[in-house]
Short mmCIF file of C-alpha atoms and ligand atoms in Angstrom, two decimals:
data_model
loop_
_atom_site.label_atom_id
_atom_site.label_comp_id
_atom_site.label_asym_id
_atom_site.label_seq_id
_atom_site.Cartn_x
_atom_site.Cartn_y
_atom_site.Cartn_z
CA MET A 159 -6.07 -109.90 32.55
CA ARG A 160 -8.23 -106.93 33.59
CA ALA A 161 -6.67 -103.67 34.74
CA ARG A 162 -6.98 -103.23 38.51
CA LYS A 163 -8.14 -99.80 39.44
CA ARG A 164 -6.92 -100.06 43.03
CA PHE A 165 -3.37 -100.41 41.75
CA GLY A 166 -3.75 -97.44 39.41
CA GLN A 167 -3.30 -99.61 36.35
CA ASN A 168 -3.31 -97.58 33.14
CA PHE A 169 -1.03 -99.41 30.77
CA LEU A 170 1.01 -97.50 28.25
CA THR A 171 0.14 -98.83 24.81
CA ASP A 172 1.15 -96.03 22.42
CA ARG A 173 4.35 -97.13 20.66
CA THR A 174 5.42 -93.58 19.82
CA VAL A 175 5.15 -92.49 23.46
CA ILE A 176 7.00 -95.60 24.69
CA ASP A 177 9.83 -94.95 22.20
CA ARG A 178 10.01 -91.28 23.14
CA LEU A 179 10.18 -92.10 26.83
CA VAL A 180 12.86 -94.75 26.35
CA THR A 181 14.86 -92.32 24.18
CA ALA A 182 14.63 -89.75 27.00
CA ILE A 183 15.81 -92.30 29.59
CA ASN A 184 18.57 -93.48 27.24
CA PRO A 185 19.33 -96.71 29.13
CA LYS A 186 22.87 -98.04 28.81
CA LYS A 187 24.38 -101.47 29.38
CA ALA A 188 26.36 -100.17 32.36
CA ASP A 189 23.25 -98.74 34.07
CA GLU A 190 21.65 -100.08 37.23
CA ILE A 191 17.92 -99.41 36.75
CA LEU A 192 15.00 -99.82 39.14
CA GLU A 193 11.61 -99.90 37.43
CA ILE A 194 8.63 -99.28 39.67
CA GLY A 195 5.31 -100.77 38.55
CA PRO A 196 6.36 -102.51 35.33
CA GLY A 197 2.79 -103.69 34.73
CA ARG A 198 2.58 -105.51 31.40
CA GLY A 199 6.16 -104.60 30.54
CA ALA A 200 5.69 -101.66 28.15
CA LEU A 201 8.93 -100.07 29.38
CA THR A 202 10.50 -103.26 30.67
CA THR A 203 10.93 -104.76 27.20
CA PRO A 204 13.07 -101.90 25.83
CA LEU A 205 14.93 -101.61 29.15
CA VAL A 206 15.85 -105.29 29.00
CA ALA A 207 16.91 -104.81 25.37
CA SER A 208 19.39 -102.13 26.47
CA GLY A 209 21.31 -104.76 28.45
CA CYS A 210 21.14 -102.73 31.68
CA ASN A 211 21.05 -104.37 35.09
CA LEU A 212 17.35 -104.18 35.87
CA THR A 213 15.25 -104.67 39.01
CA LEU A 214 11.46 -104.59 38.92
CA VAL A 215 9.05 -103.93 41.79
CA GLU A 216 5.43 -104.85 41.10
CA ILE A 217 2.64 -105.07 43.66
CA ASP A 218 0.19 -107.08 41.55
CA ARG A 219 0.78 -110.79 42.10
CA ASP A 220 -0.65 -111.82 38.72
CA LEU A 221 1.42 -109.29 36.81
CA ALA A 222 4.50 -110.26 38.80
CA ALA A 223 4.00 -113.91 37.78
CA MET A 224 3.55 -112.88 34.16
CA LEU A 225 6.69 -110.73 34.23
CA THR A 226 8.75 -113.53 35.76
CA GLY A 227 7.66 -115.77 32.88
CA GLN A 228 8.42 -113.09 30.31
CA PHE A 229 11.75 -111.93 31.75
CA PRO A 230 13.16 -114.93 33.65
CA SER A 231 16.62 -113.42 34.09
CA VAL A 232 15.42 -110.09 35.50
CA ARG A 233 15.29 -109.60 39.28
CA LEU A 234 11.67 -109.07 40.31
CA VAL A 235 10.45 -108.05 43.73
CA GLU A 236 6.75 -108.62 44.29
CA GLY A 237 5.68 -106.00 46.78
CA ASP A 238 4.63 -102.47 47.61
CA ILE A 239 7.30 -99.93 46.70
CA LEU A 240 6.17 -97.82 49.67
CA LYS A 241 7.05 -100.67 52.03
CA VAL A 242 9.98 -102.57 50.51
CA ASP A 243 13.52 -102.00 51.78
CA LEU A 244 14.83 -99.39 49.34
CA GLU A 245 18.44 -99.72 50.52
CA SER A 246 18.62 -103.24 49.13
CA LEU A 247 17.06 -102.11 45.84
CA LEU A 248 19.62 -99.35 45.39
CA PRO A 249 22.90 -101.28 45.58
CA ARG A 250 24.88 -98.61 43.73
CA GLU A 251 24.12 -95.40 41.88
CA THR A 252 20.77 -96.33 40.38
CA ARG A 253 18.47 -94.86 37.77
CA VAL A 254 14.82 -95.04 38.83
CA VAL A 255 12.01 -95.14 36.28
CA GLY A 256 8.29 -95.67 36.43
CA ASN A 257 4.92 -94.93 35.01
CA LEU A 258 3.57 -94.43 38.49
CA PRO A 259 0.13 -94.98 39.90
CA TYR A 260 -0.96 -91.45 40.70
CA ASN A 261 -2.05 -92.13 44.26
CA ILE A 262 1.45 -93.16 45.37
CA SER A 263 3.56 -90.72 43.37
CA THR A 264 4.10 -88.03 46.02
CA PRO A 265 4.77 -90.34 49.01
CA LEU A 266 7.07 -92.42 46.82
CA MET A 267 9.09 -89.42 45.68
CA PHE A 268 9.53 -88.28 49.28
CA ARG A 269 10.70 -91.78 50.20
CA LEU A 270 13.19 -91.77 47.36
CA PHE A 271 14.45 -88.31 48.35
CA LEU A 272 15.85 -89.92 51.50
CA HIS A 273 18.05 -92.19 49.36
CA LEU A 274 19.46 -89.68 46.89
CA PRO A 275 23.14 -90.57 47.41
CA ARG A 276 22.29 -93.91 45.74
CA ILE A 277 20.24 -92.36 42.93
CA LYS A 278 21.61 -91.07 39.64
CA ASP A 279 18.35 -89.82 38.17
CA MET A 280 14.62 -90.55 38.08
CA HIS A 281 12.18 -90.50 35.18
CA PHE A 282 8.53 -90.61 36.11
CA MET A 283 5.25 -90.47 34.29
CA LEU A 284 2.89 -88.52 36.53
CA GLN A 285 -0.31 -86.58 36.34
CA ARG A 286 0.57 -83.41 34.38
CA GLU A 287 -0.70 -81.22 37.18
CA VAL A 288 1.77 -82.86 39.59
CA VAL A 289 4.66 -82.39 37.14
CA ASP A 290 3.66 -78.72 36.82
CA ARG A 291 3.79 -78.38 40.60
CA ILE A 292 7.16 -80.13 40.86
CA THR A 293 8.74 -77.87 38.23
CA ALA A 294 6.96 -74.57 39.06
CA THR A 295 9.03 -71.48 39.77
CA PRO A 296 8.22 -68.72 42.33
CA GLY A 297 5.22 -66.63 41.40
CA ASN A 298 3.68 -69.39 39.27
CA LYS A 299 0.21 -70.50 40.38
CA SER A 300 1.41 -74.11 40.66
CA TYR A 301 4.30 -73.12 42.97
CA GLY A 302 3.78 -74.61 46.43
CA ARG A 303 4.98 -77.09 49.01
CA LEU A 304 5.66 -79.84 46.46
CA SER A 305 7.71 -77.42 44.28
CA VAL A 306 9.89 -76.19 47.16
CA MET A 307 10.46 -79.58 48.76
CA SER A 308 11.10 -81.49 45.53
CA GLN A 309 13.39 -78.72 44.21
CA TYR A 310 15.22 -78.73 47.54
CA TYR A 311 16.18 -82.32 46.82
CA CYS A 312 16.28 -82.46 43.03
CA ASP A 313 16.64 -80.44 39.87
CA SER A 314 13.62 -81.21 37.76
CA ILE A 315 12.60 -80.77 34.17
CA LYS A 316 9.32 -81.56 32.47
CA LEU A 317 10.10 -83.50 29.30
CA PHE A 318 6.74 -83.85 27.52
CA ASP A 319 3.00 -84.31 27.96
CA VAL A 320 1.27 -87.63 27.31
CA ALA A 321 -2.38 -87.66 26.24
CA ALA A 322 -4.84 -89.96 28.01
CA GLY A 323 -5.33 -91.94 24.78
CA ALA A 324 -1.78 -93.34 25.07
CA PHE A 325 -3.00 -95.66 27.87
CA THR A 326 -5.35 -98.61 28.17
CA PRO A 327 -7.63 -98.01 29.95
CA ALA A 328 -7.36 -94.24 29.41
CA PRO A 329 -7.03 -92.21 32.62
CA LYS A 330 -9.21 -89.13 33.18
CA VAL A 331 -6.25 -86.75 33.14
CA THR A 332 -3.32 -85.79 30.94
CA SER A 333 0.06 -87.11 32.06
CA ALA A 334 3.59 -85.80 31.70
CA ILE A 335 7.15 -87.07 32.01
CA VAL A 336 9.49 -85.49 34.53
CA ARG A 337 13.23 -86.02 34.96
CA LEU A 338 14.59 -85.50 38.48
CA THR A 339 18.31 -85.31 39.18
CA PRO A 340 19.73 -85.01 42.71
CA ALA A 341 20.45 -81.34 43.33
CA ASN A 342 23.91 -80.07 44.07
CA ARG A 343 22.78 -77.75 46.86
CA THR A 344 24.91 -74.81 47.94
CA VAL A 345 22.54 -73.95 50.80
CA THR A 346 21.33 -76.86 52.92
CA ALA A 347 18.71 -77.04 55.63
CA THR A 348 19.99 -77.71 59.15
CA HIS A 349 16.76 -79.58 59.85
CA VAL A 350 14.79 -80.70 56.80
CA ASP A 351 11.79 -81.44 59.05
CA LEU A 352 11.66 -77.81 60.06
CA LEU A 353 12.00 -76.68 56.44
CA GLU A 354 9.03 -78.88 55.60
CA LYS A 355 7.01 -77.54 58.53
CA LEU A 356 7.75 -73.94 57.61
CA VAL A 357 6.99 -74.47 53.92
CA THR A 358 3.71 -76.27 54.76
CA GLN A 359 2.62 -73.51 57.12
CA ALA A 360 3.63 -70.79 54.67
CA PHE A 361 1.67 -72.27 51.77
CA ASN A 362 -1.37 -72.91 53.93
CA LYS A 363 -1.40 -69.12 54.14
CA ARG A 364 -0.09 -68.38 50.67
CA ARG A 365 -2.12 -65.18 50.23
CA LYS A 366 -0.84 -63.73 53.50
CA THR A 367 2.36 -61.78 53.98
CA LEU A 368 5.43 -63.60 55.31
CA ARG A 369 5.16 -61.88 58.68
CA ASN A 370 1.78 -63.60 59.13
CA ALA A 371 2.46 -66.79 57.21
CA MET A 372 5.57 -67.58 59.26
CA SER A 373 4.24 -66.47 62.63
CA GLY A 374 5.19 -68.75 65.49
CA LEU A 375 8.27 -69.91 63.59
CA LEU A 376 10.03 -66.73 62.56
CA ALA A 377 9.58 -63.19 63.82
CA GLU A 378 9.31 -60.25 61.44
CA ALA A 379 12.71 -58.89 62.55
CA GLU A 380 14.36 -62.25 61.81
CA ILE A 381 12.84 -62.34 58.33
CA LYS A 382 14.15 -58.81 57.73
CA SER A 383 17.61 -59.72 59.01
CA LEU A 384 17.82 -62.31 56.21
CA GLY A 385 17.34 -59.53 53.67
CA ILE A 386 13.80 -60.74 52.92
CA ASP A 387 10.95 -58.22 52.90
CA PRO A 388 8.32 -59.51 55.43
CA SER A 389 5.53 -58.00 53.33
CA ARG A 390 6.24 -60.45 50.50
CA ARG A 391 3.97 -63.46 50.03
CA PRO A 392 5.24 -67.07 50.50
CA GLU A 393 4.61 -67.89 46.84
CA THR A 394 7.35 -65.41 45.81
CA LEU A 395 10.16 -67.02 47.88
CA SER A 396 12.86 -69.06 46.18
CA VAL A 397 13.89 -72.45 47.57
CA ASN A 398 17.11 -70.94 48.98
CA GLU A 399 15.11 -68.19 50.71
CA PHE A 400 12.88 -70.83 52.33
CA VAL A 401 16.01 -72.68 53.46
CA SER A 402 17.47 -69.48 54.96
CA CYS A 403 14.21 -68.88 56.82
CA ALA A 404 14.13 -72.46 58.12
CA ASN A 405 17.75 -72.26 59.29
CA ALA A 406 17.07 -68.97 61.06
CA ALA A 407 14.03 -70.54 62.71
CA VAL A 408 16.23 -73.39 63.97
CA GLU A 409 18.68 -70.91 65.47
CA GLY A 410 15.80 -69.01 67.03
CA SER A 411 14.46 -72.14 68.67
CA LEU A 412 17.82 -73.17 70.20
N1 LIG B 608 4.70 -99.51 33.60
C1 LIG B 608 3.45 -100.02 33.05
C2 LIG B 608 3.10 -99.25 31.81
O1 LIG B 608 3.70 -98.18 31.59
O2 LIG B 608 2.23 -99.69 31.06
C3 LIG B 608 2.32 -99.97 34.09
C4 LIG B 608 1.97 -98.62 34.61
S1 LIG B 608 0.56 -98.57 35.66
C5 LIG B 608 0.17 -96.85 35.61
C6 LIG B 608 1.20 -98.69 37.32
C7 LIG B 608 1.81 -100.03 37.71
O3 LIG B 608 2.29 -99.94 39.07
C8 LIG B 608 0.86 -101.20 37.70
O4 LIG B 608 1.48 -102.31 37.13
C9 LIG B 608 0.54 -101.45 39.19
O5 LIG B 608 0.16 -102.78 39.48
C10 LIG B 608 1.85 -101.06 39.84
N2 LIG B 608 1.74 -100.61 41.22
C11 LIG B 608 0.70 -99.92 41.79
N3 LIG B 608 0.95 -99.64 43.07
C12 LIG B 608 2.20 -100.14 43.33
C13 LIG B 608 3.02 -100.18 44.50
N4 LIG B 608 2.62 -99.60 45.64
N5 LIG B 608 4.22 -100.78 44.43
C14 LIG B 608 4.63 -101.37 43.26
N6 LIG B 608 3.90 -101.36 42.13
C15 LIG B 608 2.70 -100.77 42.15
#
């Protein structure tokens, strides 16, 4: 069966990497696990061996048929993870894993962020550059919209890099494994949509000062009243500072 480029199929074939990833996930018999894009079953086989309660979602009809034959007792949903009903796939606190096709990784994460009360943790193989953005801290060149929004929802840690040679066919880029755990937030956004809007606007003007980058949403005096220097640049703000700004912008617009 040939790998289908349109489904981002780069199959993990390096045994050492597979073992390392499964050790990091540490699946247990009591776990409810959702695997996205099982492909030819590189991760599925060890997950099944752990005895966990597993659900697979695979878009490729041929692979889905193959997986059903290989793992007859595992629940398999043939479909697009961006379209399926996630509620029904997350019956209880679920662990989500996947070596994701790179083109769907960001929209998928944002979809999953809306279901965090049902999620215990997530382990994803992504393009290294994306993992660097997810985990970047203020001041880092990779720090941007994806860092702030994903860290608003989840604590994240990069576990290890995976070289292109670990896959068949080999992708053009290096990959990395990230672990995301729902964050226990002390400061929450009154309106997440507004937080997202403010963060997007701010990073579109990342070299500007906050007084310019947040114009139209937050006045200089309001930024100052939060104890934030308006001459700072957006890339220096922590997630909590962005949340404070967004909440002040909500109040200002009421
Ligand atoms: N997990 C396998 C492995 O590690 O070898 C396959 C990984 S491959 C990078 C991505 C897998 O996701 C493929 O099997 C592909 O068909 C599947 N896939 C792509 N887009 C998908 C989508 N929107 N929903 C569900 N599965 C998808």
